Structure formats: C-alpha cells, structure tokens
Amino acid sequence: MYVRVLKQLKASGKTVISSNSLGKLLQITPAQIRKDLSYFGKFGKQGRGYNIEYLLAALNKILGIDQEWKACLVGVGRLGRAIINYPGFSPHGFEIVACFDIDKSRINEPIAGMSIQPLGQIKNLVKSNNIKIGIVSVPADQTQGVVDLLVAAGVKGILNYAPISPVVETDIIVRTIDPVTSMQSMTYYLKGY
Amino acid sequence: MYVRVLKQLKASGKTVISSNSLGKLLQITPAQIRKDLSYFGKFGKQGRGYNIEYLLAALNKILGIDQEWKACLVGVGRLGRAIINYPGFSPHGFEIVACFDIDKSRINEPIAGMSIQPLGQIKNLVKSNNIKIGIVSVPADQTQGVVDLLVAAGVKGILNYAPISPVVETDIIVRTIDPVTSMQSMTYYLKGY
C-alpha cells in the first residue's frame, strides 16, 4: 500500500511528503508509519518529511519488486481469462508465462501468446520457467488439489481468487482476493450508521 | 478471513477446531488467534478448541454481517459489469441496488434489474435507498471525484477497484482490491528462493 500511494504521489509531481499526509492517504497514524518504516532503516529527517522518490526506490528494493517475477495461472475460465488479459501486472514486473486448465477441450487453445496446458504440465513448466508465483482461479472443490500441485512443483507464492482458503505449509505465502471478505471487513465500522 | 475459513470448515462438516488448526488455515500463530478473539470475548475453553458454529455466529454479529447491506456501484465499464453480475455478494447479504456512470450513452441501460443512472442521481438514490457502501470501478483520474460524491451523499464505506487511493476523512472506511498490491505483498517473502 505504501508503494501504491508513493507511486501515485510521484506521478502527481510531488517530491516530499510528511508522515501526516502519508498517513491520511494510507488511513493509518503518522506514528504507525514511523514504526513500519523503522523496521527497515531510516528514511526521513525529523520535520522534513520523506523524499518520495528515495523512499519508493528503497521500498521497491526491500519488497523485491525491483525485479521481474514469473507467474503461472491455473483455471482459464471467465475469471482466469480476465486475469491473463489484465494489463496491470506486466508494468509492475509480473509476467504470466504459463496457464493450465483441467478441461481437455481447452488444451492448446491460444491465449495472450501462450497456449493452455494440462495440469500434468505444471511440474515441467514451473521448473523450466523458474516460476515462483501461482495464480489460482479454479472452483472451490479444485482449489486444494491445484495448490498442492503448484507447491509440489516449486511455487512459493499463491494469489488465490478461489472462494476457499487452501491449507499450505508455513513457507508458502498465500494472498486472497475476495471482494466479499473486503466488504465484510468494512461493515464492523459501518454498524453505527 | 476468520469468517471465510470458519464457513469453509462448517461446510466440510467439522464442528470443533483447535487454535493450532485454525492458525494453519489462516497462516497466523495460535497465540495471535487467542489475542484477536480476546478483544471480543471468550470463545473457547482451554484444550477443547472452538465450536465452529458458535464462533461463526458470534463473529457474524460482531462484524455486522448478520444483516443486509445495500451498495451502489459507480463506473459500469467492463469491470463494473463483472462486479454487478458477480453472484457472490448477495448470498452474503450485500446487494447492489443502484449503479451510475458518467457516460451519457449508458444512461438508462438496463443491467441486473437496475438501470444505469447519471452521477447526478448519486445523492438522491444513496439517501432514498439508505446505501452505506459504494463500489468504485472508474478510471484513476475520476476516482477522487466519484469518492467525494459518494461520501457527500452519505456512503461510509468504499470498496475501491480503481488503481488510485482516494483521500477521505478518517470516518470513511476504504478497502482496496488491487491484484498488483497483493502480488507485491508476497515478493518480499519470495526473494530468498
């Protein structure tokens, strides 16, 4: 979220930002910002605010987003196709280089410069392409099986669009995209209104 | 995330879960689970685990998701249409009852039992329908203006699909859905591999 907001500030032509203003954009306190950033070093001088370009470059490096990351996608249905064709990943260094589906009628179908592959190809292609991230857009009942295949093949991060939370070992990082969960995380604060 | 995982456990027929197993599903420590839940009361007995149905009902009530919430959507482009037609909201009590677009050619177009309205109708319809949540799926340069209109009309929560973080007062809750941010939040942990 820091990176997202700092990029936005940079694009708007700003060069310096106070922890107060940054806090307002991130909906957190200035104290929390200082605490968050202090884990990684010293990024601002008392009373001068943060240099946006410098902080952004530092965070990009810390977070590992100053490099290219290869991803694959499993489940080339309606949602999967939308994700594959989403133009926002590649400018941020994320490239979907392989996609897989369980449906035999889809195998070898061309999409975005790739061709859809069977699940049996996950192991080969993850290894040969050094893919570290798997995007999962399959139905609930297929999620755990697909995640297990990806992890066995060497994937370390899962971006999960499925409506089920898979069980994984602690060294595997899962991020869930679920608009219902996002909605539900707001209503606690809206109850009084 | 607790609610999501507990629903999943309930659907699978489980009735009790230990904080260890729950922690594994949520990728947090059992200690964190006890700490999280202790904010709201006492939900389990030492050594017996949590009663899934009881904990789920309690969390639904605490989070305010045991009631219906009305939402509107602004920006009925390709993404907006997918969100409106997404079947996952309504079973969880979220109903999109109005939608708006700036494009005159779309006004009065029927979609999912509604008709697309101009931005000038936001104030009327938010008030008359008691809408508390606004879903924003407009281009970056329109985001702040649309959020300002929604907040002025009485919306208290924003589900933001736009690639920009709007500035809002502290009593307005914003949740962002951005797959790039989710990807970037994983790579820190993947750097070593």
Coordinates of C-alpha atoms in Angstrom, one line a residue:
Chain A
M1 CA 0.0 0.0 0.0
Y2 CA 2.9 2.4 0.7
V3 CA 4.3 1.7 -2.8
R4 CA 0.9 2.2 -4.4
V5 CA 0.4 5.5 -2.7
L6 CA 4.0 6.7 -3.2
K7 CA 3.8 5.9 -7.0
Q8 CA 0.6 7.9 -7.1
L9 CA 2.3 10.9 -5.4
K10 CA 5.3 10.7 -7.7
A11 CA 3.0 10.6 -10.7
S12 CA 1.2 13.7 -9.4
G13 CA 4.6 15.6 -9.3
K14 CA 5.1 15.7 -5.6
T15 CA 8.7 15.2 -4.3
V16 CA 8.3 15.2 -0.5
I17 CA 5.5 14.1 1.8
S18 CA 5.0 14.4 5.6
S19 CA 4.1 11.4 7.7
N20 CA 0.8 13.2 8.4
S21 CA -0.2 13.4 4.8
L22 CA 1.1 9.9 4.0
G23 CA -0.9 8.7 7.0
K24 CA -4.1 10.3 5.7
L25 CA -3.6 8.6 2.3
L26 CA -2.9 5.2 4.0
Q27 CA -5.6 5.6 6.7
I28 CA -3.0 5.0 9.4
T29 CA -1.4 7.2 12.0
P30 CA 1.9 9.0 11.5
A31 CA 3.3 7.1 14.5
Q32 CA 2.4 3.8 12.7
I33 CA 4.2 5.0 9.6
R34 CA 7.4 5.8 11.5
K35 CA 7.1 2.4 13.2
D36 CA 6.6 0.5 10.0
L37 CA 9.5 2.1 8.2
S38 CA 11.8 1.9 11.2
Y39 CA 11.9 -1.9 10.7
F40 CA 13.9 -1.3 7.6
G41 CA 16.0 1.7 8.3
K42 CA 15.9 5.5 8.5
F43 CA 14.0 7.2 5.6
G44 CA 13.2 10.7 6.8
K45 CA 14.5 13.6 8.8
Q46 CA 12.5 15.0 11.7
G47 CA 10.3 17.8 10.4
R48 CA 11.4 17.4 6.7
G49 CA 9.1 14.6 5.6
Y50 CA 10.0 11.8 3.3
N51 CA 11.7 12.1 -0.1
I52 CA 9.1 10.3 -2.3
E53 CA 11.5 9.0 -5.0
Y54 CA 14.1 7.8 -2.5
L55 CA 11.5 6.0 -0.2
L56 CA 9.8 4.4 -3.2
A57 CA 13.1 3.1 -4.6
A58 CA 14.1 1.8 -1.1
L59 CA 10.7 0.0 -0.6
N60 CA 10.9 -1.4 -4.2
K61 CA 14.2 -3.0 -3.3
I62 CA 13.1 -4.2 0.2
L63 CA 9.9 -5.7 -1.1
G64 CA 11.7 -7.4 -4.0
I65 CA 9.6 -5.6 -6.6
D66 CA 12.6 -4.1 -8.4
Q67 CA 12.9 -7.3 -10.3
E68 CA 10.8 -9.5 -12.7
W69 CA 8.6 -12.2 -11.3
K70 CA 7.2 -15.1 -13.4
A71 CA 3.8 -16.4 -12.6
C72 CA 1.5 -19.1 -13.9
L73 CA -2.3 -19.3 -13.8
V74 CA -4.5 -22.3 -13.2
G75 CA -8.1 -22.2 -14.2
V76 CA -8.7 -20.5 -17.6
G77 CA -12.4 -19.9 -17.2
R78 CA -14.1 -16.4 -17.4
L79 CA -12.2 -15.0 -14.4
G80 CA -8.9 -16.7 -15.4
R81 CA -9.1 -15.1 -18.9
A82 CA -9.8 -11.7 -17.4
I83 CA -6.7 -12.1 -15.1
I84 CA -4.5 -13.2 -18.0
N85 CA -5.6 -10.2 -20.1
Y86 CA -5.3 -7.7 -17.2
P87 CA -2.8 -5.2 -18.4
G88 CA -1.7 -4.1 -14.9
F89 CA 0.7 -6.9 -14.0
S90 CA 3.4 -6.5 -16.6
P91 CA 4.3 -2.8 -16.0
H92 CA 4.9 -3.9 -12.3
G93 CA 7.3 -6.7 -13.3
F94 CA 4.8 -9.6 -13.0
E95 CA 4.6 -11.8 -16.1
I96 CA 2.2 -14.7 -16.6
V97 CA 4.2 -17.1 -18.7
A98 CA 2.1 -20.3 -18.5
C99 CA -1.5 -21.2 -17.9
F100 CA -3.2 -24.5 -17.2
D101 CA -6.7 -26.0 -17.2
I102 CA -8.3 -29.3 -16.2
D103 CA -10.8 -29.1 -19.1
K104 CA -9.5 -31.1 -22.1
S105 CA -11.4 -29.1 -24.6
R106 CA -9.3 -26.0 -23.7
I107 CA -5.9 -27.6 -24.0
N108 CA -3.7 -26.0 -26.6
E109 CA -6.1 -23.1 -27.1
P110 CA -4.0 -19.9 -27.7
I111 CA -4.3 -17.0 -25.2
A112 CA -2.1 -14.0 -24.8
G113 CA 0.8 -15.5 -26.6
M114 CA 0.6 -18.8 -24.6
S115 CA -1.3 -22.0 -25.1
I116 CA -3.4 -23.5 -22.4
Q117 CA -1.7 -26.6 -21.0
P118 CA -3.0 -29.6 -19.0
L119 CA -2.4 -29.8 -15.2
G120 CA 0.1 -32.6 -15.9
Q121 CA 2.5 -29.9 -17.3
I122 CA 2.6 -27.8 -14.2
K123 CA 5.7 -29.5 -12.8
N124 CA 7.7 -29.2 -16.0
L125 CA 6.8 -25.7 -16.8
V126 CA 7.1 -24.2 -13.3
K127 CA 10.6 -25.7 -13.1
S128 CA 11.8 -24.8 -16.6
N129 CA 10.5 -21.2 -16.4
N130 CA 11.6 -20.7 -12.7
I131 CA 8.0 -19.7 -11.8
K132 CA 7.6 -18.6 -8.2
I133 CA 4.0 -17.4 -8.1
G134 CA 0.9 -19.3 -9.0
I135 CA -2.5 -17.6 -9.6
V136 CA -5.4 -19.8 -8.8
S137 CA -8.8 -19.2 -10.4
V138 CA -10.5 -22.6 -10.1
P139 CA -13.8 -23.6 -8.5
A140 CA -13.8 -24.2 -4.7
D141 CA -13.6 -28.0 -4.9
Q142 CA -10.5 -28.0 -7.1
T143 CA -8.5 -25.3 -5.1
Q144 CA -6.7 -27.5 -2.6
G145 CA -5.6 -30.0 -5.3
V146 CA -4.3 -27.3 -7.6
V147 CA -2.5 -25.5 -4.8
D148 CA -0.8 -28.8 -3.8
L149 CA 0.3 -29.3 -7.5
L150 CA 1.7 -25.8 -7.7
V151 CA 3.6 -26.1 -4.3
A152 CA 5.0 -29.6 -5.3
A153 CA 6.3 -28.0 -8.5
G154 CA 8.2 -25.3 -6.6
V155 CA 5.8 -22.3 -6.5
K156 CA 6.3 -20.3 -3.2
G157 CA 3.5 -17.7 -3.5
I158 CA -0.2 -18.2 -4.3
L159 CA -2.5 -15.5 -5.4
N160 CA -5.8 -17.1 -4.6
Y161 CA -9.0 -16.0 -6.3
A162 CA -10.9 -19.1 -5.3
P163 CA -13.6 -18.8 -2.6
I164 CA -11.7 -21.4 -0.4
S165 CA -8.6 -20.9 1.7
P166 CA -6.2 -23.8 0.9
V167 CA -4.0 -25.4 3.6
V168 CA -0.3 -24.9 3.0
E169 CA 3.0 -25.2 4.8
T170 CA 4.2 -22.1 6.6
D171 CA 6.9 -21.3 4.0
I172 CA 4.2 -20.8 1.3
I173 CA 2.7 -17.3 1.1
V174 CA -0.9 -17.0 0.2
R175 CA -2.8 -13.8 -0.7
T176 CA -6.5 -14.0 -1.2
I177 CA -8.5 -11.8 -3.5
D178 CA -12.1 -12.0 -2.3
P179 CA -14.4 -9.0 -2.7
V180 CA -16.9 -10.5 -0.1
T181 CA -14.1 -10.6 2.5
S182 CA -13.2 -7.0 1.7
M183 CA -16.9 -6.0 2.1
Q184 CA -17.2 -7.9 5.4
S185 CA -14.1 -6.2 6.8
M186 CA -15.9 -2.8 6.4
T187 CA -19.2 -3.5 8.0
Y188 CA -17.9 -3.6 11.5
Y189 CA -17.2 0.1 11.2
L190 CA -20.5 0.9 9.5
K191 CA -22.8 -0.7 12.1
G192 CA -23.3 2.6 13.9
Y193 CA -24.6 4.5 10.9
Chain B
M1 CA -10.7 -14.1 7.0
Y2 CA -11.9 -15.9 10.1
V3 CA -15.4 -15.9 8.8
R4 CA -14.3 -17.2 5.4
V5 CA -12.4 -20.1 6.9
L6 CA -15.0 -21.0 9.5
K7 CA -17.7 -21.1 6.9
Q8 CA -15.5 -23.4 4.9
L9 CA -14.9 -25.7 7.9
K10 CA -18.7 -25.7 8.7
A11 CA -19.5 -26.7 5.1
S12 CA -17.0 -29.5 5.3
G13 CA -18.9 -30.9 8.3
K14 CA -16.5 -30.0 11.1
T15 CA -17.9 -28.8 14.4
V16 CA -14.8 -28.0 16.5
I17 CA -11.4 -26.7 15.6
S18 CA -8.2 -26.1 17.6
S19 CA -6.4 -22.8 17.5
N20 CA -3.5 -24.7 16.0
S21 CA -5.5 -26.0 13.0
L22 CA -7.3 -22.6 12.7
G23 CA -3.9 -20.9 12.7
K24 CA -2.7 -23.2 9.9
L25 CA -5.6 -22.3 7.7
L26 CA -5.2 -18.5 8.5
Q27 CA -1.4 -18.5 8.3
I28 CA -1.1 -17.0 11.8
T29 CA 0.0 -18.3 15.2
P30 CA -2.4 -19.9 17.7
A31 CA -1.3 -17.1 20.1
Q32 CA -2.4 -14.5 17.6
I33 CA -5.8 -16.1 17.2
R34 CA -6.3 -16.1 21.0
K35 CA -5.3 -12.5 21.1
D36 CA -7.5 -11.5 18.2
L37 CA -10.6 -13.2 19.6
S38 CA -9.9 -12.0 23.2
Y39 CA -10.8 -8.4 22.0
F40 CA -14.4 -9.5 21.7
G41 CA -14.9 -12.1 24.4
K42 CA -14.2 -15.7 25.4
F43 CA -15.0 -18.2 22.6
G44 CA -13.2 -21.4 23.6
K45 CA -12.2 -23.5 26.6
Q46 CA -8.6 -24.4 27.2
G47 CA -7.8 -27.7 25.4
R48 CA -11.2 -28.0 23.8
G49 CA -10.9 -25.9 20.7
Y50 CA -13.5 -23.6 19.3
N51 CA -17.1 -24.6 18.5
I52 CA -17.3 -23.6 14.8
E53 CA -21.0 -22.8 14.6
Y54 CA -20.9 -20.7 17.8
L55 CA -17.8 -18.8 16.8
L56 CA -19.1 -18.1 13.3
A57 CA -22.4 -16.8 14.6
A58 CA -20.6 -14.6 17.2
L59 CA -18.2 -13.2 14.6
N60 CA -21.1 -12.6 12.1
K61 CA -22.8 -10.5 14.7
I62 CA -19.7 -8.7 15.9
L63 CA -18.7 -7.8 12.3
G64 CA -22.2 -6.7 11.4
I65 CA -22.5 -9.3 8.6
D66 CA -25.7 -10.9 10.1
Q67 CA -27.7 -8.1 8.4
E68 CA -28.3 -6.9 4.8
W69 CA -26.1 -4.1 3.4
K70 CA -27.0 -2.0 0.4
A71 CA -24.4 -0.9 -2.0
C72 CA -24.2 1.1 -5.2
L73 CA -21.6 0.9 -7.9
V74 CA -20.0 3.8 -9.9
G75 CA -18.4 3.0 -13.3
V76 CA -20.3 0.5 -15.4
G77 CA -17.5 -0.4 -17.7
R78 CA -16.2 -4.0 -18.3
L79 CA -15.0 -4.4 -14.7
G80 CA -18.1 -2.7 -13.3
R81 CA -20.4 -5.1 -15.2
A82 CA -18.5 -8.1 -13.9
I83 CA -18.9 -6.9 -10.4
I84 CA -22.6 -6.2 -10.8
N85 CA -23.1 -9.7 -12.2
Y86 CA -20.9 -11.4 -9.6
P87 CA -23.1 -13.9 -7.8
G88 CA -21.1 -14.0 -4.6
F89 CA -22.3 -10.8 -2.9
S90 CA -26.0 -11.5 -2.4
P91 CA -25.7 -14.8 -0.5
H92 CA -23.5 -12.8 2.0
G93 CA -26.1 -10.0 2.4
F94 CA -24.6 -7.5 0.1
E95 CA -27.0 -6.1 -2.5
I96 CA -26.0 -3.7 -5.3
V97 CA -29.2 -1.6 -5.6
A98 CA -28.1 1.2 -7.9
C99 CA -25.3 1.9 -10.4
F100 CA -24.0 5.1 -12.0
D101 CA -21.9 6.1 -15.0
I102 CA -20.5 9.3 -16.3
D103 CA -21.0 8.1 -20.0
K104 CA -24.3 9.6 -21.3
S105 CA -24.7 6.8 -23.8
R106 CA -25.0 4.3 -21.0
I107 CA -27.7 6.1 -19.0
N108 CA -31.0 4.1 -18.6
E109 CA -29.4 1.0 -20.0
P110 CA -30.8 -2.0 -18.1
I111 CA -28.5 -4.2 -16.1
A112 CA -29.3 -6.9 -13.4
G113 CA -32.7 -5.5 -12.7
M114 CA -31.4 -1.9 -12.4
S115 CA -31.0 0.9 -15.0
I116 CA -27.7 2.8 -15.2
Q117 CA -28.1 6.3 -13.7
P118 CA -26.1 9.6 -14.2
L119 CA -23.7 10.7 -11.4
G120 CA -26.2 13.5 -10.6
Q121 CA -28.5 10.9 -9.2
I122 CA -26.0 9.6 -6.6
K123 CA -27.2 11.9 -3.8
N124 CA -30.9 11.1 -4.3
L125 CA -30.5 7.3 -4.6
V126 CA -27.9 6.8 -1.9
K127 CA -30.2 8.7 0.6
S128 CA -33.5 7.1 -0.5
N129 CA -32.1 3.6 -0.5
N130 CA -30.1 4.0 2.6
I131 CA -26.9 2.9 0.8
K132 CA -23.8 2.7 3.1
I133 CA -21.3 1.2 0.7
G134 CA -20.0 2.5 -2.6
I135 CA -18.1 0.3 -5.1
V136 CA -15.8 2.3 -7.3
S137 CA -14.7 0.9 -10.7
V138 CA -13.8 4.1 -12.6
P139 CA -10.5 5.2 -14.2
A140 CA -7.8 6.6 -12.0
D141 CA -8.4 10.2 -12.9
Q142 CA -12.1 10.0 -11.9
T143 CA -11.6 8.2 -8.7
Q144 CA -11.3 11.1 -6.2
G145 CA -14.2 13.0 -7.7
V146 CA -16.5 9.9 -7.6
V147 CA -15.5 9.1 -4.0
D148 CA -16.2 12.7 -3.0
L149 CA -19.7 12.4 -4.5
L150 CA -20.4 9.1 -2.7
V151 CA -19.2 10.4 0.7
A152 CA -21.1 13.7 0.3
A153 CA -24.2 11.5 -0.4
G154 CA -23.8 9.6 2.9
V155 CA -21.8 6.5 1.9
K156 CA -19.5 5.4 4.8
G157 CA -17.6 2.5 3.2
I158 CA -15.8 2.4 -0.2
L159 CA -14.8 -0.8 -2.0
N160 CA -12.2 0.6 -4.4
Y161 CA -11.2 -1.2 -7.5
A162 CA -9.6 1.9 -9.0
P163 CA -5.8 1.9 -9.3
I164 CA -5.6 5.1 -7.1
S165 CA -6.0 5.5 -3.4
P166 CA -8.5 8.3 -2.7
V167 CA -8.1 10.8 0.2
V168 CA -11.0 10.5 2.6
E169 CA -11.9 11.6 6.1
T170 CA -11.0 9.2 8.9
D171 CA -14.6 8.1 9.5
I172 CA -14.8 6.7 5.9
I173 CA -13.6 3.1 5.5
V174 CA -11.8 2.2 2.3
R175 CA -10.9 -1.3 1.1
T176 CA -8.8 -1.7 -2.0
I177 CA -8.9 -4.6 -4.4
D178 CA -5.7 -4.5 -6.4
P179 CA -4.1 -7.7 -7.5
V180 CA -0.8 -5.9 -8.1
T181 CA -0.6 -4.8 -4.5
S182 CA -1.4 -8.4 -3.4
M183 CA 1.4 -9.7 -5.7
Q184 CA 3.8 -7.1 -4.3
S185 CA 3.0 -8.1 -0.8
M186 CA 4.3 -11.6 -1.5
T187 CA 7.5 -11.0 -3.2
Y188 CA 9.3 -9.8 0.0
Y189 CA 9.0 -13.4 1.2
L190 CA 10.0 -15.0 -2.1
K191 CA 13.2 -13.1 -2.5
G192 CA 15.3 -15.9 -1.0
Y193 CA 14.1 -18.6 -3.4

